[in-house]
Short mmCIF file of C-alpha atoms and ligand atoms in Angstrom, two decimals:
data_model
loop_
_atom_site.label_atom_id
_atom_site.label_comp_id
_atom_site.label_asym_id
_atom_site.label_seq_id
_atom_site.Cartn_x
_atom_site.Cartn_y
_atom_site.Cartn_z
CA UNK B 1 65.73 136.21 136.40
CA UNK B 2 65.35 135.20 132.88
CA UNK B 3 67.76 137.34 130.82
CA UNK B 4 71.41 136.84 131.09
CA UNK B 5 73.53 139.32 132.44
CA UNK B 6 75.59 141.66 130.41
CA UNK B 7 76.88 144.49 132.51
CA UNK B 8 77.88 144.62 136.33
CA UNK B 9 78.97 147.45 138.36
CA UNK B 10 81.13 146.49 141.29
CA UNK B 11 81.87 148.15 144.66
CA UNK B 12 85.07 147.00 145.87
CA UNK B 13 85.95 147.86 149.48
CA UNK B 14 89.81 147.70 149.45
CA UNK B 15 90.15 147.47 153.28
CA UNK B 16 88.22 144.06 153.08
CA UNK B 17 89.82 140.83 152.97
CA UNK B 18 92.71 139.04 153.88
CA UNK B 19 95.18 140.62 151.25
CA UNK B 20 94.29 138.11 148.50
CA UNK B 21 93.96 139.67 144.89
CA UNK B 22 90.40 140.45 144.31
CA UNK B 23 90.45 142.03 140.96
CA UNK B 24 92.17 139.12 138.82
CA UNK B 25 89.53 136.51 140.17
CA UNK B 26 86.51 139.00 139.36
CA UNK B 27 88.34 139.39 135.93
CA UNK B 28 88.78 135.88 134.94
CA UNK B 29 85.20 135.14 136.20
CA UNK B 30 83.46 137.77 134.19
CA UNK B 31 85.68 137.03 131.05
CA UNK B 32 84.58 133.50 131.02
CA UNK B 33 80.94 134.44 131.70
CA UNK B 34 81.33 137.00 128.95
CA UNK B 35 79.83 139.90 131.32
CA UNK B 36 81.09 143.45 130.79
CA UNK B 37 82.15 144.87 134.22
CA UNK B 38 83.32 148.24 136.10
CA UNK B 39 84.60 148.69 139.39
CA UNK B 40 84.40 151.54 142.00
CA UNK B 41 86.53 151.50 144.82
CA UNK B 42 85.37 152.91 148.36
CA UNK B 43 87.69 155.21 150.39
CA UNK B 44 85.32 156.19 153.42
CA UNK B 45 81.92 155.47 155.02
CA UNK B 46 79.07 156.78 152.69
CA UNK B 47 80.97 155.65 149.42
CA UNK B 48 79.03 152.57 148.79
CA UNK B 49 75.84 154.34 149.24
CA UNK B 50 76.79 156.77 146.55
CA UNK B 51 78.14 154.16 144.18
CA UNK B 52 74.98 152.02 144.44
CA UNK B 53 72.67 155.04 143.79
CA UNK B 54 74.73 155.71 140.60
CA UNK B 55 74.48 152.19 139.59
CA UNK B 56 70.54 152.15 140.12
CA UNK B 57 70.53 155.52 138.06
CA UNK B 58 72.63 153.73 135.36
CA UNK B 59 70.40 150.64 135.45
CA UNK B 60 73.33 148.11 135.69
CA UNK B 61 72.10 144.70 135.07
CA UNK B 62 73.59 143.67 138.70
CA UNK B 63 75.29 145.33 141.34
CA UNK B 64 78.27 143.39 142.79
CA UNK B 65 79.80 144.18 146.18
CA UNK B 66 82.85 142.95 147.62
CA UNK B 67 83.22 143.78 151.39
CA UNK B 68 81.58 142.88 154.46
CA UNK B 69 78.19 143.35 156.14
CA UNK B 70 79.16 147.15 156.67
CA UNK B 71 79.70 147.64 152.87
CA UNK B 72 76.79 145.55 151.90
CA UNK B 73 74.47 147.61 154.30
CA UNK B 74 75.51 151.02 152.53
CA UNK B 75 75.24 149.35 149.26
CA UNK B 76 71.48 148.03 149.88
CA UNK B 77 70.74 151.71 151.32
CA UNK B 78 71.71 152.93 147.96
CA UNK B 79 69.78 150.36 145.89
CA UNK B 80 66.43 150.92 147.78
CA UNK B 81 63.57 151.44 145.51
CA UNK B 82 65.27 150.02 142.36
CA UNK B 83 64.87 146.58 140.95
CA UNK B 84 68.63 145.92 140.45
CA UNK B 85 69.59 142.67 141.87
CA UNK B 86 72.74 142.43 144.08
CA UNK B 87 75.66 139.94 143.86
CA UNK B 88 77.48 139.49 147.07
CA UNK B 89 81.09 138.50 147.18
CA UNK B 90 81.87 137.99 150.95
CA UNK B 91 85.05 139.87 151.83
CA UNK B 92 84.89 141.40 155.17
CA UNK B 93 85.44 140.30 158.61
CA UNK B 94 81.84 139.64 159.12
CA UNK B 95 79.64 138.42 156.23
CA UNK B 96 76.49 137.39 158.13
CA UNK B 97 74.12 138.21 155.44
CA UNK B 98 76.25 136.18 152.76
CA UNK B 99 76.22 133.35 155.39
CA UNK B 100 72.60 133.56 155.82
CA UNK B 101 71.96 133.40 152.22
CA UNK B 102 74.36 130.42 151.55
CA UNK B 103 76.82 132.49 149.42
CA UNK B 104 80.05 130.87 148.96
CA UNK B 105 83.13 132.25 151.18
CA UNK B 106 85.39 131.47 147.99
CA UNK B 107 85.40 134.25 145.82
CA UNK B 108 85.50 132.34 142.53
CA UNK B 109 82.54 130.43 143.64
CA UNK B 110 80.74 133.43 144.58
CA UNK B 111 81.48 135.08 141.31
CA UNK B 112 80.23 131.85 139.39
CA UNK B 113 76.62 132.91 140.81
CA UNK B 114 76.55 135.49 138.15
CA UNK B 115 76.67 132.98 135.32
CA UNK B 116 74.42 130.52 136.98
CA UNK B 117 71.79 129.20 134.37
CA UNK B 118 69.14 130.00 135.29
CA UNK B 119 69.95 132.95 137.50
CA UNK B 120 68.57 132.27 140.80
CA UNK B 121 67.46 135.20 143.34
CA UNK B 122 66.17 135.55 146.53
CA UNK B 123 64.16 138.81 147.96
CA UNK B 124 65.20 139.98 151.36
CA UNK B 125 63.52 142.15 154.06
CA UNK B 126 65.45 145.26 154.86
CA UNK B 127 64.85 147.36 158.51
CA UNK B 128 64.61 150.84 158.53
CA UNK B 129 64.62 153.64 161.36
CA UNK B 130 64.72 157.33 160.67
CA UNK B 131 66.38 157.80 157.25
CA UNK B 132 68.45 154.66 157.82
CA UNK B 133 68.50 151.20 156.69
CA UNK B 134 69.53 148.09 158.19
CA UNK B 135 70.21 144.64 157.14
CA UNK B 136 71.16 142.34 160.17
CA UNK B 137 69.60 143.97 163.13
CA UNK B 138 69.67 146.38 166.23
CA UNK B 139 70.73 145.33 169.93
CA UNK B 140 70.54 147.17 173.16
CA UNK B 141 72.38 146.40 176.37
CA UNK B 142 74.58 143.47 176.58
CA UNK B 143 74.29 142.62 172.75
CA UNK B 144 75.49 145.96 171.97
CA UNK B 145 78.44 145.83 174.50
CA UNK B 146 79.66 142.73 172.92
CA UNK B 147 79.72 144.25 169.51
CA UNK B 148 81.38 147.58 170.98
CA UNK B 149 83.92 145.46 172.92
CA UNK B 150 85.02 143.39 170.00
CA UNK B 151 87.65 145.64 168.14
CA UNK B 152 88.49 145.29 164.60
CA UNK B 153 91.75 143.90 165.19
CA UNK B 154 90.77 141.08 167.30
CA UNK B 155 87.90 140.26 164.93
CA UNK B 156 90.30 139.91 162.01
CA UNK B 157 92.50 137.83 164.07
CA UNK B 158 90.09 135.20 165.55
CA UNK B 159 86.56 136.05 163.91
CA UNK B 160 83.62 134.88 165.85
CA UNK B 161 85.85 134.02 169.08
CA UNK B 162 86.26 137.74 169.44
CA UNK B 163 82.56 138.03 170.45
CA UNK B 164 83.01 135.55 172.84
CA UNK B 165 85.97 137.30 174.59
CA UNK B 166 83.85 140.45 174.28
CA UNK B 167 80.92 138.87 175.83
CA UNK B 168 82.82 137.88 178.79
CA UNK B 169 83.62 141.43 179.39
CA UNK B 170 80.40 143.07 178.52
CA UNK B 171 78.75 140.63 181.11
CA UNK B 172 80.46 142.11 183.91
CA UNK B 173 79.57 145.73 182.65
CA UNK B 174 75.86 145.17 181.50
CA UNK B 175 73.25 145.95 184.24
CA UNK B 176 69.54 144.87 183.68
CA UNK B 177 67.18 147.25 182.24
CA UNK B 178 63.35 147.54 181.73
CA UNK B 179 62.60 147.50 177.92
CA UNK B 180 59.64 149.60 176.67
CA UNK B 181 58.29 147.69 173.54
CA UNK B 182 55.45 148.59 171.20
CA UNK B 183 55.27 145.74 168.66
CA UNK B 184 52.40 146.29 166.15
CA UNK B 185 50.37 148.32 168.61
CA UNK B 186 50.87 146.01 171.37
CA UNK B 187 52.72 147.16 174.69
CA UNK B 188 55.27 144.93 176.24
CA UNK B 189 57.40 145.81 179.44
CA UNK B 190 60.13 143.36 180.05
CA UNK B 191 63.26 143.37 182.16
CA UNK B 192 66.48 141.83 180.53
CA UNK B 193 70.14 142.22 179.86
CA UNK B 194 69.81 142.75 176.00
CA UNK B 195 66.93 143.43 173.49
CA UNK B 196 67.61 142.31 170.12
CA UNK B 197 65.52 143.31 167.06
CA UNK B 198 66.62 140.88 164.20
CA UNK B 199 66.49 140.52 160.58
CA UNK B 200 68.73 137.59 160.17
CA UNK B 201 68.79 134.37 162.09
CA UNK B 202 72.32 133.63 162.46
CA UNK B 203 73.20 136.43 165.15
CA UNK B 204 73.05 133.66 167.79
CA UNK B 205 69.42 133.00 168.33
CA UNK B 206 68.73 131.09 165.06
CA UNK B 207 65.96 128.74 165.88
CA UNK B 208 64.12 130.63 168.39
CA UNK B 209 61.33 128.13 168.87
CA UNK B 210 59.78 125.45 167.07
CA UNK B 211 57.45 127.12 164.76
CA UNK B 212 59.09 130.79 164.60
CA UNK B 213 62.36 130.85 162.94
CA UNK B 214 64.11 134.05 162.09
CA UNK B 215 63.60 134.49 158.25
CA UNK B 216 65.27 137.15 156.27
CA UNK B 217 62.48 137.08 153.81
CA UNK B 218 59.26 136.41 155.99
CA UNK B 219 58.49 140.23 156.13
CA UNK B 220 58.88 140.22 159.97
CA UNK B 221 61.29 141.54 162.38
CA UNK B 222 62.10 139.21 165.38
CA UNK B 223 62.35 140.78 168.90
CA UNK B 224 64.14 138.76 171.41
CA UNK B 225 65.08 139.79 175.29
CA UNK B 226 67.60 137.72 177.13
CA UNK B 227 66.56 137.89 180.70
CA UNK B 228 69.38 136.80 182.57
CA UNK B 229 73.05 135.87 182.04
CA UNK B 230 74.64 132.69 183.41
CA UNK B 231 76.00 129.73 182.05
CA UNK B 232 73.19 128.67 180.12
CA UNK B 233 73.26 131.98 178.26
CA UNK B 234 76.94 131.19 177.22
CA UNK B 235 75.63 127.82 176.22
CA UNK B 236 73.01 129.31 174.21
CA UNK B 237 75.28 131.48 172.44
CA UNK B 238 77.77 128.44 171.76
CA UNK B 239 75.04 126.24 170.51
CA UNK B 240 73.27 128.72 168.28
CA UNK B 241 76.37 130.46 166.99
CA UNK B 242 78.51 127.31 166.32
CA UNK B 243 76.08 124.60 165.68
CA UNK B 244 72.94 126.52 164.59
CA UNK B 245 70.91 124.34 166.77
CA UNK B 246 67.64 125.33 168.79
CA UNK B 247 69.12 125.68 172.38
CA UNK B 248 67.12 123.53 174.96
CA UNK B 249 67.01 126.44 177.63
CA UNK B 250 64.24 128.76 176.61
CA UNK B 251 63.28 130.16 179.73
CA UNK B 252 66.24 132.66 179.12
CA UNK B 253 64.51 134.52 176.39
CA UNK B 254 61.40 136.13 175.38
CA UNK B 255 60.38 136.44 171.70
CA UNK B 256 57.87 138.24 169.53
CA UNK B 257 57.67 139.05 165.83
CA UNK B 258 56.22 142.28 164.40
CA UNK B 259 56.22 144.97 161.42
CA UNK B 260 56.38 148.13 163.53
CA UNK B 261 58.47 148.08 166.65
CA UNK B 262 59.31 151.07 169.12
CA UNK B 263 62.00 150.48 171.71
CA UNK B 264 63.48 152.19 174.59
CA UNK B 265 65.04 151.20 177.87
CA UNK B 266 65.30 152.23 181.43
CA UNK B 267 67.98 153.32 182.18
CA UNK B 268 69.34 154.01 178.66
CA UNK B 269 71.68 151.31 177.56
CA UNK B 270 74.46 151.04 174.50
CA UNK B 271 72.65 150.35 171.31
CA UNK B 272 74.13 149.06 168.24
CA UNK B 273 72.85 148.60 164.46
CA UNK B 274 74.56 146.34 162.06
CA UNK B 275 77.44 146.38 164.21
CA UNK B 276 77.76 150.06 164.48
CA UNK B 277 77.40 152.08 167.85
CA UNK B 278 74.07 153.87 167.82
CA UNK B 279 73.70 157.32 169.45
CA UNK B 280 69.77 157.64 169.07
CA UNK B 281 67.45 155.78 171.19
CA UNK B 282 64.44 155.37 171.63
CA UNK B 283 63.74 154.12 168.21
CA UNK B 284 60.94 153.45 165.86
CA UNK B 285 61.89 150.65 163.70
CA UNK B 286 59.95 149.29 160.60
CA UNK B 287 60.55 146.33 158.09
CA UNK B 288 60.42 146.92 154.32
CA UNK B 289 59.27 143.39 153.05
CA UNK B 290 61.13 142.30 150.08
CA UNK B 291 63.24 145.28 149.53
CA UNK B 292 66.02 143.60 147.54
CA UNK B 293 66.76 140.89 145.34
CA UNK B 294 70.02 138.91 145.87
CA UNK B 295 71.74 136.31 143.77
CA UNK B 296 71.99 133.22 145.40
CA UNK B 297 73.02 129.54 144.88
CA UNK B 298 70.42 127.38 143.16
CA UNK B 299 68.56 124.95 145.34
CA UNK B 300 69.64 121.46 144.96
CA UNK B 301 67.52 118.78 143.69
MG1 MG H 1 62.25 138.14 159.45
#
């Protein structure tokens, strides 16, 4: 992006964050940068979609979003088809996308990306099924039970470890299923505990093999089936979640990549999308390559 930013519309989720003051930080950062700004406050689900659509119509230079992955997913849904870049101010209990893109957790540092010279943007893929968009991924079975089991209060308190606690409980509950997959016209039937269709890599299966990393900008969705649960699965989760390293035991997972994916399971399992429990399965999922531009830190060196 060559031109300087003059006007930013912000969407602010007041339920996000840990109670620190957001507006004074935004205000002083924008003042320093000489950027005019307006803010809309979300009150209920769907508000961020509406505000983002309005920002797209008014042709704001940038849409800023303060919140977690849920608010971000809504803002992106509202921006689809527009050229307006997004500035992410991570404020939620889960900020997986911000983390994936290397956006600073510190609010002031995240605001500084809007006055970087030159501005650096990265184009990211967005997933779609029906009329719904997603940014992180979809999980069936164990992976969905984990999300379902990690309640907001625990997540706020202990963050990522809420998922480990939930994982232990989910493991007792989840029975194996057969996944019926159609990936770019190729049929696969595999048995497993969970099937994950991932847009971003830091969901716990970062470096899935030596040559095929989960990449949010490669125009592909990654399909991962975890076949059994034992201590190695927990090791795999711990290693990939905490250290971001490639796990050494790969017999546990099967992995494909594709652009057009249909998935169902026998028996039917719990499903989630971007952290929300889903009702409708089977799913027909597509990827929209390079759908959204996001302000990111300039690469060093
Ligand atoms: Mg990808």
